[in-house]
Amino acid sequence: MIQDDIIWSCVGENFCCFKAKTKLETFCRNRYNLSGICRRKLCPLANSQYATVLEHRGKCLLYMKTIERIHTPNKMWEKIVLPDKYSDALKMIDEKLQYFPKMTINKAKQRLTRIRQYLMRMRRMKLTVQPKLVRVNKKVERRERKRENRALEVAKIEKSINNELVDRLKSGLYDGFYNFDQEEFEQMLDKIGAKYEEEEEEKEKEKEKTGGSTFVIDEEAENEMESWGKTPKIWDMEDLVDDDYEKKMKKLKKRKKGKPKFEIEFEQEVNHQQKREKN
Amino acid sequence: MTTQQLRPIVSVFPIKGKVKTIKQVPLPSVFSAPIRPDVVRFVHTNMAKNNRQAHAVSTTAGEQTSATSWGTGRAVARIPRVKGSGTGRSGQAAFGNMCRGGRMYAPKKVWRKWHRKINTNQKRYAVCSAIAATAVTPLVMSRGHRVNKLPELPLVVSDQLQSLTKTRQAVKFLKFIGAYRDVEKVIRTKKTRVGQGKYRNRRHVLRKGPMVVYARNLGIKKAFRNIPGVETASVYTLNLLKLAPGSQMGRFIIWTESAFKLLEDIYGSWEKPSKFKSGFYLPRPVMVNTDVERIIKSDQVQTVLRNRRPRSRKYGKKIQRADPYEDMSVMLKLNPYYKTKLQKQKELEEKNKEERKEIVDKSRKEYEDWLYFSEEEEEEEEEGSDEDREIEVLSDEN
């Protein structure tokens, strides 16, 4: 009591390690302050008769300090556990802080109320799932994004998908799915194979004639050759198939580079690995 | 002397075993000296200047040229310029504090007054204040010392402490007595100095920890020497710069029993002078009882005061007054003429009633006429409109 004013003149106006000044307000970081503000009546250092309500593990405790105990710091604060019931706790505060200044009693009750409110909220929050906030590390994000893009490029997904589909087609997986006749398809393949063989034969013949020099075969010439070489079958689709095939080939040639092509290769031995390497 | 005699008796604690009082010692009078932050600040700021070393700028710096001003008429500033030619330096400005390579403004001299004289009594006053503040728990806390676990303040310990030789023993004692938290704080907050001192052999900055004050050094000095933050001092030479670092009173001090007792002899009291400082008595406080609020509220003062004057309502509470327009009695209290005023109004009203009636009837009639008349007009217009228009059209064509 006697020294309170002296202490305030040293602490309140000058330096105090618990003081936290902001532009608008001066706060008190002392654990025992009733309402974190630095003020003469609220300073736990400058008031030898002081009381607070603090919470420990869900229990509210009333801390009281009197002049007699100021010189024994480890026994300075008398701790009293407040009852769980709110009204009983208020009564206890009234009882224990009977001879304390009114401001202290009121502030203690207010503090008790606030503590109880946040404890309730904590209990409620524990029952729900709280979103976990995670930092956004700009550097990491940037790095990962770049790596993803790079990996995408390297993977060449479209190409590998294309290859896979072609393999599956050849292996006969889609036999049941597509509507064209397997026999027809195979026959068509055979024809294409035969045509190629004929071309090769003629190449050789020409080579023999000319002595090694090669000639470019026109499409018209091709047609003529076809009509000579082949015996007309009863099957109607034959001619159409050839025409269509030529058209298709033309179309394929006109296609852009980026689009996947359906190339039919004529090699008898089908080696998947080689093809993948080529592509 | 003062009513600030806090505790006439102080406990003495052992250095190991159990934290229990082994003895009780009377509190020296110094601890009741007036605590004066203003005196301490003044003495501290001046005392702190006393360990400064002279520094100055070279006397010839910036003056080692024979530069002369070119005068007027050359379309250049009149500042002295370096003579000669054939080098970049020639013609450049020299000598001024604004010039590149010139001397500074008011070059520092070695004969600056580096040290300050302080009156001996003032110095002693400050030291007494600082020692007194050491015993005030809130002040020690406000300085930032971790003293929550101490058994008592001021902390007096048996003389066995003075014979400690090993740092290990010293640390053990600090932990035992509850003072090690303060040392931990120092260790935790050791940082590299901010600023250029870090490469001028002042690399690290430490907080101040507990100070151990002894009467006789029987090894204690070396025992506590290497513990970060802990300082030792002899009772005979207590330094204000250490008792109130940064002119902040309330250093955490651990006294040995004999040192504590010696304080009474070294600083004396108000009745007995000091044995070591000739003619020195403890300073007398300006105010013996500093609890102003208590004094004002005391019976002795309150009985002599006159009655309180009524406060101005300007900043006071708002008083709930009855509304005069709701309650006639209140209105009459405020304005007794109101009654007659109402009566007069009534008479006037009745007088003008007839007149008003006439006016009202007239206006009503006018309105009705206008209303009915306008309806008739509209009908007529409708009947004749087409014909009129046709005629008009014909006329236009013509």
XYZ file of C-alpha atoms in Angstrom:
677
model
C 0.000 0.000 0.000
C 2.681 2.349 1.034
C 4.937 1.528 -1.825
C 2.296 1.111 -4.515
C 2.552 4.670 -5.726
C 6.321 4.526 -5.809
C 6.184 1.301 -7.776
C 3.727 2.823 -10.214
C 5.941 5.858 -10.723
C 8.850 3.529 -11.514
C 6.891 1.030 -13.545
C 3.860 2.709 -15.041
C 5.543 5.788 -16.364
C 8.944 4.318 -17.119
C 10.031 0.864 -18.064
C 8.236 -2.339 -17.169
C 9.117 -5.648 -18.795
C 5.452 -6.594 -19.050
C 4.399 -3.424 -20.752
C 3.478 -3.712 -24.420
C 2.791 -0.405 -26.080
C 0.776 0.029 -29.237
C -0.348 3.185 -30.949
C -3.716 3.243 -29.255
C -3.332 1.215 -26.106
C -0.791 0.073 -23.578
C -1.108 -3.599 -22.673
C 0.209 -5.595 -19.756
C 1.679 -9.001 -20.459
C 1.735 -10.011 -16.835
C 0.050 -13.329 -16.309
C -1.894 -12.135 -13.306
C -3.372 -9.001 -14.811
C -7.169 -8.965 -14.606
C -7.674 -7.383 -17.990
C -4.489 -7.208 -20.014
C -4.337 -3.429 -19.937
C -1.608 -1.413 -18.246
C -3.368 0.842 -15.796
C -2.756 1.971 -12.263
C -5.662 0.068 -10.745
C -5.091 -3.028 -12.850
C -1.341 -3.415 -12.496
C -0.529 -6.572 -10.528
C 2.808 -5.060 -9.547
C 1.556 -1.684 -8.376
C -1.275 -3.087 -6.288
C -0.233 -4.964 -3.190
C -3.786 -6.145 -2.652
C -4.788 -7.864 -5.879
C -6.812 -10.779 -7.156
C -7.235 -12.567 -10.490
C -9.082 -15.479 -11.961
C -6.922 -17.843 -13.987
C -7.764 -21.078 -15.733
C -5.746 -24.253 -15.458
C -6.803 -27.392 -17.315
C -10.422 -26.391 -17.432
C -10.607 -25.378 -13.800
C -10.991 -21.761 -12.773
C -8.825 -20.624 -9.910
C -9.008 -17.483 -7.843
C -5.586 -16.034 -7.149
C -5.248 -13.591 -4.276
C -2.300 -11.483 -3.257
C -1.908 -9.544 -0.040
C 0.753 -7.194 1.279
C 1.868 -9.636 3.908
C 3.072 -12.145 1.348
C 4.789 -9.844 -1.110
C 8.223 -10.617 0.228
C 7.889 -14.360 -0.200
C 7.478 -14.637 -3.986
C 6.929 -18.401 -4.079
C 4.002 -18.093 -1.692
C 2.701 -14.762 -2.879
C -0.406 -15.981 -4.660
C -3.059 -17.879 -2.764
C -4.904 -20.209 -5.117
C -8.503 -21.163 -4.508
C -10.338 -23.547 -6.823
C -13.642 -22.069 -7.877
C -16.679 -24.376 -8.008
C -17.847 -25.676 -11.380
C -21.221 -24.076 -11.040
C -21.232 -20.517 -12.301
C -23.478 -19.027 -9.624
C -21.518 -20.726 -6.849
C -18.285 -19.440 -8.301
C -19.628 -15.886 -8.330
C -20.707 -16.251 -4.751
C -17.308 -17.507 -3.766
C -15.642 -14.553 -5.428
C -17.912 -12.223 -3.490
C -17.097 -14.024 -0.300
C -13.332 -14.215 -0.720
C -12.848 -10.755 -2.119
C -15.091 -9.142 0.466
C -12.555 -6.586 1.577
C -11.007 -6.006 -1.797
C -11.805 -2.935 -3.871
C -15.031 -3.154 -5.875
C -13.224 -2.850 -9.141
C -11.259 -6.008 -8.434
C -14.390 -7.977 -7.612
C -16.192 -6.851 -10.744
C -13.251 -7.497 -12.994
C -12.685 -10.900 -11.446
C -16.268 -11.898 -12.135
C -16.066 -10.616 -15.679
C -12.892 -12.556 -16.220
C -14.452 -15.689 -14.818
C -17.385 -15.308 -17.212
C -15.103 -14.862 -20.174
C -12.996 -17.872 -19.226
C -16.027 -20.068 -18.860
C -17.303 -18.923 -22.242
C -14.120 -19.810 -24.027
C -13.918 -23.145 -22.229
C -17.416 -23.955 -23.464
C -16.394 -23.018 -26.959
C -13.303 -25.193 -26.718
C -15.340 -28.172 -25.659
C -17.735 -27.639 -28.525
C -14.932 -27.266 -31.005
C -13.340 -30.516 -29.908
C -16.446 -32.381 -30.975
C -16.261 -31.064 -34.523
C -13.500 -31.546 -37.014
C -11.496 -28.378 -37.357
C -9.837 -27.565 -40.652
C -6.101 -27.693 -40.352
C -4.429 -24.660 -41.776
C -1.337 -25.436 -43.738
C 1.170 -22.910 -44.932
C 1.598 -22.171 -48.571
C 5.310 -22.264 -49.226
C 5.706 -20.266 -52.410
C 9.064 -21.728 -53.309
C 7.947 -25.272 -52.790
C 4.747 -24.752 -54.742
C 6.601 -23.216 -57.636
C 9.145 -25.994 -57.675
C 6.561 -28.756 -57.538
C 4.507 -27.231 -60.315
C 7.519 -27.050 -62.586
C 8.423 -30.602 -61.828
C 4.919 -31.765 -62.577
C 4.975 -30.096 -65.967
C 8.342 -31.544 -66.753
C 7.196 -35.010 -65.763
C 4.147 -34.656 -67.962
C 6.277 -33.808 -70.968
C 8.667 -36.646 -70.346
C 5.927 -39.188 -69.841
C 4.507 -38.626 -73.335
C 1.201 -39.956 -72.196
C -0.662 -39.591 -75.439
C 1.941 -41.465 -77.362
C 2.097 -44.289 -74.923
C -1.694 -44.498 -74.834
C -1.715 -44.635 -78.600
C 0.775 -47.447 -78.656
C -1.055 -49.359 -76.019
C -4.335 -49.096 -77.908
C -2.754 -50.259 -81.147
C -1.179 -53.200 -79.401
C -4.446 -54.124 -77.883
C -6.142 -53.864 -81.229
C -3.634 -56.188 -82.799
C -3.709 -58.616 -79.939
C -7.393 -59.050 -80.598
C -8.718 -57.513 -77.398
C -11.330 -55.503 -79.246
C -12.628 -58.383 -81.288
C -15.889 -58.332 -79.571
C -16.242 -54.583 -79.386
C -16.029 -53.416 -82.967
C -18.603 -54.261 -85.533
C -16.485 -55.111 -88.534
C -15.998 -58.694 -89.481
C -12.723 -60.141 -88.392
C -12.417 -62.141 -91.604
C -12.968 -59.091 -93.720
C -10.429 -57.197 -91.751
C -7.872 -59.907 -92.088
C -8.578 -60.234 -95.761
C -8.074 -56.577 -96.141
C -4.811 -56.834 -94.349
C -3.837 -59.678 -96.640
C -4.686 -57.651 -99.689
C -2.613 -54.808 -98.521
C 0.156 -57.256 -97.882
C -0.252 -58.750 -101.356
C -0.241 -55.399 -103.026
C 2.969 -54.523 -101.326
C 4.506 -57.797 -102.361
C 3.530 -57.111 -105.944
C 5.094 -53.741 -105.776
C 8.270 -55.223 -104.516
C 8.324 -57.791 -107.291
C 7.871 -55.152 -109.874
C 10.573 -53.097 -108.360
C 12.910 -55.996 -108.734
C 11.843 -56.584 -112.313
C 12.445 -52.997 -113.161
C 15.755 -53.109 -111.505
C 16.714 -56.021 -113.678
C 15.579 -54.164 -116.718
C 17.100 -50.834 -115.987
C 20.053 -52.176 -114.095
C 19.504 -50.947 -110.660
C 17.759 -47.645 -111.210
C 14.458 -47.273 -109.603
C 11.357 -45.634 -110.856
C 8.682 -43.903 -108.925
C 5.359 -45.637 -109.323
C 2.385 -43.393 -110.085
C -0.935 -43.946 -108.482
C -2.507 -44.461 -111.879
C 0.063 -47.043 -112.704
C -0.692 -48.683 -109.401
C -4.345 -48.888 -110.264
C -3.615 -50.420 -113.626
C -1.347 -52.934 -112.082
C -3.921 -53.840 -109.574
C -6.536 -54.382 -112.192
C -4.127 -56.608 -114.167
C -2.826 -58.582 -111.263
C -5.970 -59.477 -109.493
C -8.784 -61.815 -110.499
C -12.173 -60.249 -109.873
C -14.027 -61.964 -107.087
C -17.755 -62.413 -106.643
C -17.568 -60.424 -103.420
C -18.961 -56.916 -103.975
C -17.069 -55.087 -101.375
C -13.754 -55.708 -103.052
C -13.597 -52.784 -105.393
C -15.060 -50.431 -102.905
C -12.595 -51.574 -100.314
C -9.687 -50.717 -102.547
C -11.028 -47.325 -103.456
C -11.887 -46.526 -99.950
C -8.509 -47.620 -98.855
C -6.791 -45.293 -101.288
C -8.966 -42.448 -100.189
C -8.139 -43.171 -96.630
C -4.467 -43.203 -97.372
C -4.777 -39.851 -99.088
C -6.630 -38.504 -96.172
C -4.016 -39.775 -93.788
C -1.324 -38.039 -95.767
C -3.220 -34.801 -95.550
C -3.570 -35.076 -91.800
C -1.629 -32.725 -89.544
C 1.440 -33.815 -87.714
C 0.071 -33.583 -84.217
C -2.786 -36.015 -84.715
C -2.178 -39.657 -84.013
C -2.098 -41.757 -87.169
C -3.420 -45.224 -87.575
C -0.584 -46.803 -89.454
C -0.828 -50.346 -90.647
C 2.541 -51.866 -91.098
C 3.168 -54.846 -93.275
C 5.819 -56.716 -91.428
C 4.821 -60.205 -90.550
C 6.684 -60.436 -87.364
C 5.229 -58.007 -84.959
C 7.722 -56.806 -82.422
C 6.128 -54.448 -79.925
C 9.282 -53.256 -78.300
C 10.853 -52.159 -81.555
C 7.823 -50.159 -82.472
C 7.775 -48.354 -79.133
C 11.408 -47.434 -79.529
C 10.760 -46.140 -83.043
C 7.883 -43.980 -81.869
C 12.365 6.579 10.131
C 9.944 5.917 7.322
C 6.826 3.850 7.412
C 8.459 1.941 4.634
C 10.013 -0.425 7.157
C 8.839 -3.392 5.230
C 10.074 -6.356 7.185
C 12.142 -5.750 10.260
C 13.387 -9.317 10.082
C 14.790 -11.221 7.150
C 15.386 -14.978 6.927
C 18.757 -16.482 6.128
C 18.756 -19.619 3.962
C 21.316 -22.396 3.668
C 23.142 -23.155 0.429
C 22.051 -26.780 0.254
C 19.719 -29.242 1.899
C 16.285 -27.822 2.475
C 15.012 -24.372 1.706
C 14.287 -23.422 5.278
C 15.136 -20.488 7.468
C 18.201 -21.241 9.532
C 18.474 -17.799 11.034
C 16.790 -14.426 11.154
C 18.565 -11.136 10.686
C 17.335 -7.586 11.144
C 16.692 -5.590 7.990
C 19.320 -2.864 7.513
C 18.061 0.728 7.309
C 19.232 1.134 3.697
C 16.253 -0.836 2.538
C 13.999 1.857 3.885
C 15.782 4.635 2.042
C 13.558 6.618 -0.339
C 13.270 5.080 -3.758
C 13.916 7.884 -6.215
C 13.913 6.926 -9.871
C 14.726 10.487 -10.888
C 17.898 10.647 -8.809
C 18.959 7.220 -10.000
C 18.407 8.180 -13.624
C 20.408 11.366 -13.331
C 23.317 9.745 -11.545
C 23.272 6.718 -13.822
C 23.352 8.706 -17.075
C 26.323 10.675 -15.852
C 28.132 7.790 -14.280
C 27.803 5.780 -17.441
C 29.824 8.413 -19.263
C 32.793 7.880 -17.029
C 34.104 4.750 -18.675
C 34.279 6.294 -22.118
C 37.480 6.469 -24.089
C 38.424 9.556 -26.052
C 38.004 9.392 -29.784
C 38.386 12.025 -32.422
C 38.913 12.650 -36.063
C 42.418 13.394 -37.282
C 43.285 17.084 -36.935
C 44.538 17.289 -40.497
C 41.681 15.348 -42.054
C 40.362 17.225 -45.064
C 42.767 20.114 -44.542
C 45.759 18.728 -46.392
C 45.251 20.772 -49.508
C 46.334 24.240 -50.522
C 43.065 25.015 -52.126
C 41.958 28.583 -52.797
C 38.705 29.988 -54.013
C 38.632 31.063 -57.664
C 36.547 34.054 -56.684
C 33.732 35.436 -58.778
C 33.418 35.700 -62.529
C 34.265 32.114 -63.381
C 30.733 30.686 -63.354
C 31.497 28.333 -60.497
C 30.694 28.277 -56.818
C 33.021 30.255 -54.644
C 34.195 27.281 -52.578
C 37.997 26.819 -52.361
C 39.260 24.687 -55.165
C 42.364 22.534 -55.458
C 45.189 24.235 -57.348
C 47.171 22.840 -60.196
C 46.372 20.765 -63.216
C 47.021 17.495 -64.850
C 45.019 15.446 -62.422
C 41.355 14.781 -61.726
C 41.676 16.349 -58.328
C 42.571 19.744 -59.653
C 39.713 22.195 -59.602
C 37.677 20.042 -57.246
C 36.128 21.639 -54.203
C 37.928 21.252 -50.918
C 37.785 22.167 -47.254
C 34.047 22.405 -46.760
C 31.967 19.887 -44.856
C 29.784 19.632 -47.962
C 32.736 18.829 -50.217
C 33.868 15.417 -51.182
C 37.119 14.789 -49.389
C 36.614 17.842 -47.237
C 36.796 18.104 -43.500
C 33.683 17.335 -41.485
C 31.614 19.957 -39.738
C 33.067 20.678 -36.301
C 35.707 17.967 -36.295
C 35.660 15.922 -33.135
C 38.317 16.793 -30.625
C 39.937 14.723 -27.984
C 39.445 17.431 -25.406
C 35.691 16.897 -25.374
C 34.381 16.511 -21.869
C 34.045 12.733 -21.688
C 33.523 12.272 -17.970
C 31.065 13.769 -15.587
C 31.478 14.830 -12.033
C 28.630 13.944 -9.790
C 28.218 15.117 -6.250
C 29.257 12.422 -3.854
C 26.101 12.719 -1.866
C 24.006 12.362 -4.985
C 25.918 9.258 -5.929
C 25.361 7.802 -2.507
C 21.694 8.755 -2.602
C 21.296 6.883 -5.851
C 23.055 3.804 -4.537
C 20.894 3.784 -1.411
C 17.762 4.075 -3.556
C 18.923 1.281 -5.788
C 19.640 -1.010 -2.855
C 16.253 -0.244 -1.354
C 14.600 -1.082 -4.667
C 16.335 -4.453 -4.613
C 14.064 -5.533 -1.786
C 10.839 -4.529 -3.540
C 9.523 -7.629 -5.331
C 7.409 -5.807 -7.946
C 10.365 -3.671 -8.974
C 12.613 -6.699 -9.357
C 9.905 -8.396 -11.406
C 9.343 -5.355 -13.563
C 13.019 -5.347 -14.491
C 12.452 -8.779 -15.954
C 14.068 -11.048 -13.386
C 12.457 -14.439 -12.903
C 11.935 -14.396 -9.162
C 8.652 -16.284 -8.838
C 10.212 -19.299 -7.148
C 12.315 -17.479 -4.569
C 11.596 -18.153 -0.925
C 12.121 -14.529 0.042
C 13.187 -11.101 -1.134
C 15.728 -9.778 -0.164
C 17.431 -13.148 -0.520
C 20.014 -13.695 2.189
C 22.088 -16.830 2.231
C 24.530 -18.288 4.726
C 28.186 -17.279 4.606
C 29.152 -20.736 3.349
C 28.445 -19.401 -0.096
C 31.596 -17.311 0.064
C 33.758 -20.426 0.355
C 32.430 -22.059 -2.803
C 35.199 -22.729 -5.314
C 33.639 -24.808 -8.083
C 31.238 -23.506 -10.696
C 29.348 -26.757 -10.418
C 28.672 -26.018 -6.757
C 27.589 -22.504 -7.597
C 25.099 -23.715 -10.219
C 23.787 -26.302 -7.823
C 23.184 -23.617 -5.234
C 21.369 -21.373 -7.703
C 19.084 -24.232 -8.676
C 18.475 -25.100 -5.051
C 17.469 -21.609 -4.054
C 15.249 -21.048 -7.111
C 17.472 -18.454 -8.774
C 18.505 -20.587 -11.742
C 15.425 -19.585 -13.750
C 16.942 -16.159 -14.090
C 20.194 -17.689 -15.328
C 18.263 -19.838 -17.799
C 16.652 -16.700 -19.139
C 20.079 -15.217 -19.753
C 21.328 -18.328 -21.537
C 18.210 -18.548 -23.645
C 18.352 -14.948 -24.794
C 22.005 -14.732 -25.749
C 22.165 -13.043 -29.124
C 24.571 -11.545 -31.589
C 24.772 -7.815 -31.103
C 22.808 -5.677 -33.479
C 25.067 -3.129 -35.070
C 28.733 -2.688 -35.718
C 29.808 -3.625 -32.236
C 29.685 -7.245 -33.347
C 32.922 -6.890 -35.206
C 34.472 -4.635 -32.655
C 34.926 -7.319 -30.037
C 31.451 -6.897 -28.581
C 29.871 -9.742 -30.443
C 27.325 -11.103 -27.988
C 24.648 -9.474 -25.900
C 23.523 -11.017 -22.641
C 20.774 -10.143 -20.200
C 21.617 -9.387 -16.595
C 21.087 -12.260 -14.245
C 21.359 -12.428 -10.481
C 24.080 -10.508 -8.654
C 25.820 -12.149 -5.727
C 27.093 -9.764 -3.061
C 29.654 -11.053 -0.608
C 31.695 -9.690 2.283
C 34.796 -11.826 1.834
C 35.968 -13.552 -1.310
C 36.992 -17.061 -0.341
C 36.542 -18.487 -3.805
C 33.029 -17.239 -4.565
C 34.263 -14.866 -7.215
C 35.744 -17.626 -9.321
C 32.887 -19.999 -8.635
C 30.316 -17.651 -10.145
C 32.586 -16.137 -12.760
C 31.709 -18.419 -15.636
C 27.948 -18.584 -15.159
C 26.304 -16.446 -17.863
C 24.550 -13.384 -16.511
C 25.713 -13.775 -12.929
C 27.845 -11.012 -11.441
C 29.623 -10.877 -8.139
C 30.422 -7.814 -6.062
C 31.817 -6.931 -2.736
C 29.526 -5.079 -0.326
C 32.085 -2.377 0.105
C 32.073 -1.459 -3.579
C 28.533 -1.647 -4.873
C 28.301 -0.027 -8.273
C 25.141 1.829 -9.284
C 25.655 0.771 -12.896
C 25.218 -2.799 -11.716
C 22.536 -2.164 -9.086
C 20.352 -0.307 -11.562
C 21.421 -1.369 -15.054
C 20.088 1.045 -17.648
C 18.939 3.249 -14.763
C 16.240 0.659 -14.103
C 16.015 -0.083 -10.418
C 15.466 -3.552 -9.027
C 18.372 -5.855 -9.742
C 17.985 -9.353 -8.361
C 20.633 -9.635 -5.615
C 21.647 -12.597 -3.532
C 23.271 -11.422 -0.302
C 25.503 -13.424 1.954
C 24.682 -13.069 5.611
C 27.766 -11.098 6.573
C 27.393 -8.820 3.543
C 23.808 -8.161 4.508
C 24.749 -7.254 8.032
C 27.543 -4.985 6.844
C 25.066 -2.847 4.931
C 23.979 -1.283 8.207
C 27.561 -0.176 8.873
C 28.372 0.875 5.330
C 25.322 3.048 4.753
C 24.363 3.872 8.293
C 20.899 5.004 9.232
C 19.189 8.299 9.949
C 20.425 8.344 13.494
C 23.824 6.771 13.142
C 26.247 7.851 10.424
C 28.029 5.430 8.156
C 31.252 3.938 9.440
C 32.855 3.847 5.999
C 31.498 7.002 4.421
C 32.424 9.811 6.711
C 29.558 12.045 7.712
C 27.073 10.192 5.592
C 23.549 9.629 6.895
C 20.847 7.923 4.959
C 18.860 10.324 2.797
C 15.604 11.535 4.221
C 12.493 11.091 2.138
C 10.445 14.057 1.001
C 7.326 12.121 1.910
C 7.417 9.612 4.721
C 4.125 7.948 3.892
C 3.750 7.818 0.148
C 0.289 6.259 0.031
C -1.509 9.450 -0.955
C -4.849 7.787 -1.500
C -4.850 6.384 2.000
C -3.941 9.728 3.484
C -6.752 11.496 1.692
C -9.258 8.849 2.709
C -8.118 8.787 6.319
C -10.357 10.114 9.067
C -7.945 12.823 10.116
C -8.123 14.419 6.723
C -11.747 13.749 5.852
C -13.071 15.368 9.025
C -11.339 18.609 8.244
C -12.465 18.881 4.634
C -15.381 21.079 3.624
C -18.414 19.706 1.863
C -18.160 18.722 -1.702
C -19.415 21.242 -4.185
C -22.138 20.046 -6.560
C -20.582 18.651 -9.610
C -21.192 20.190 -12.993
C -23.735 18.182 -14.890
C -21.854 18.610 -18.117
C -19.879 15.437 -17.789
C -22.047 13.738 -15.269
C -24.665 11.061 -15.593
C -27.810 11.783 -17.529
C -30.699 12.353 -15.151
C -34.030 10.790 -16.007
C -36.502 13.660 -15.929
C -40.258 13.401 -16.372
C -41.544 14.621 -19.696
C -43.434 17.923 -19.223
C -45.544 17.265 -22.303
C -46.761 14.048 -20.828
C -47.168 15.129 -17.256
C -48.947 18.438 -16.777
C -47.814 18.901 -13.200
C -44.166 18.795 -14.284
C -44.894 21.290 -17.048
C -46.572 23.660 -14.650
C -43.609 23.435 -12.316
C -41.331 24.509 -15.095
C -43.590 26.963 -16.787
C -46.602 28.134 -14.729
C -47.767 30.357 -17.582
C -48.485 27.267 -19.677
C -51.946 26.939 -18.188
C -53.087 30.398 -19.187
C -51.443 29.927 -22.543
C -53.553 26.851 -23.223
C -56.730 28.640 -22.135
C -56.035 31.519 -24.432
C -55.441 29.169 -27.282
C -58.750 27.495 -26.666
C -60.659 30.782 -26.665
C -58.982 31.812 -29.871
C -59.894 28.556 -31.460
C -63.524 28.849 -30.597
C -63.568 32.422 -31.807
C -62.166 31.454 -35.112
C -64.239 28.358 -35.378
C -67.017 29.951 -37.333
C -64.629 31.828 -39.568
C -62.786 28.685 -40.194
C -65.941 26.847 -40.972
C -66.816 29.344 -43.651
C -63.386 29.117 -45.192
C -63.446 25.381 -45.132
C -66.908 25.174 -46.725
C -65.937 27.592 -49.404
C -62.833 25.734 -50.347
C -64.703 22.481 -50.334
C -67.316 23.810 -52.638
C -64.762 25.161 -55.006
C -63.124 21.828 -55.164
C -66.365 20.036 -55.897
C -67.280 22.507 -58.587
C -64.013 22.030 -60.245
C -64.411 18.312 -60.071
C -67.927 18.192 -61.630
C -67.201 20.924 -64.095
C -64.193 19.173 -65.423
C -66.212 16.004 -66.017
C -68.777 17.857 -68.126
C -66.054 19.504 -70.071
C -64.488 16.223 -70.894
C -67.728 14.804 -72.249
C -68.264 17.756 -74.488
C -64.815 17.560 -75.788
C -65.168 13.931 -76.662
C -68.324 14.500 -78.665
C -67.029 17.266 -80.738
C -63.473 16.188 -81.138
C -63.637 14.102 -84.272
C -65.521 16.682 -86.236
C -63.157 19.375 -85.244
C -60.191 17.378 -86.273
C -61.575 16.562 -89.636
C -62.207 20.158 -90.323
C -58.721 21.010 -89.353
C -57.268 18.428 -91.586
C -59.188 19.716 -94.534
C -58.051 23.201 -93.853
C -54.419 22.122 -93.771
C -54.639 20.471 -97.114
C -56.139 23.547 -98.574
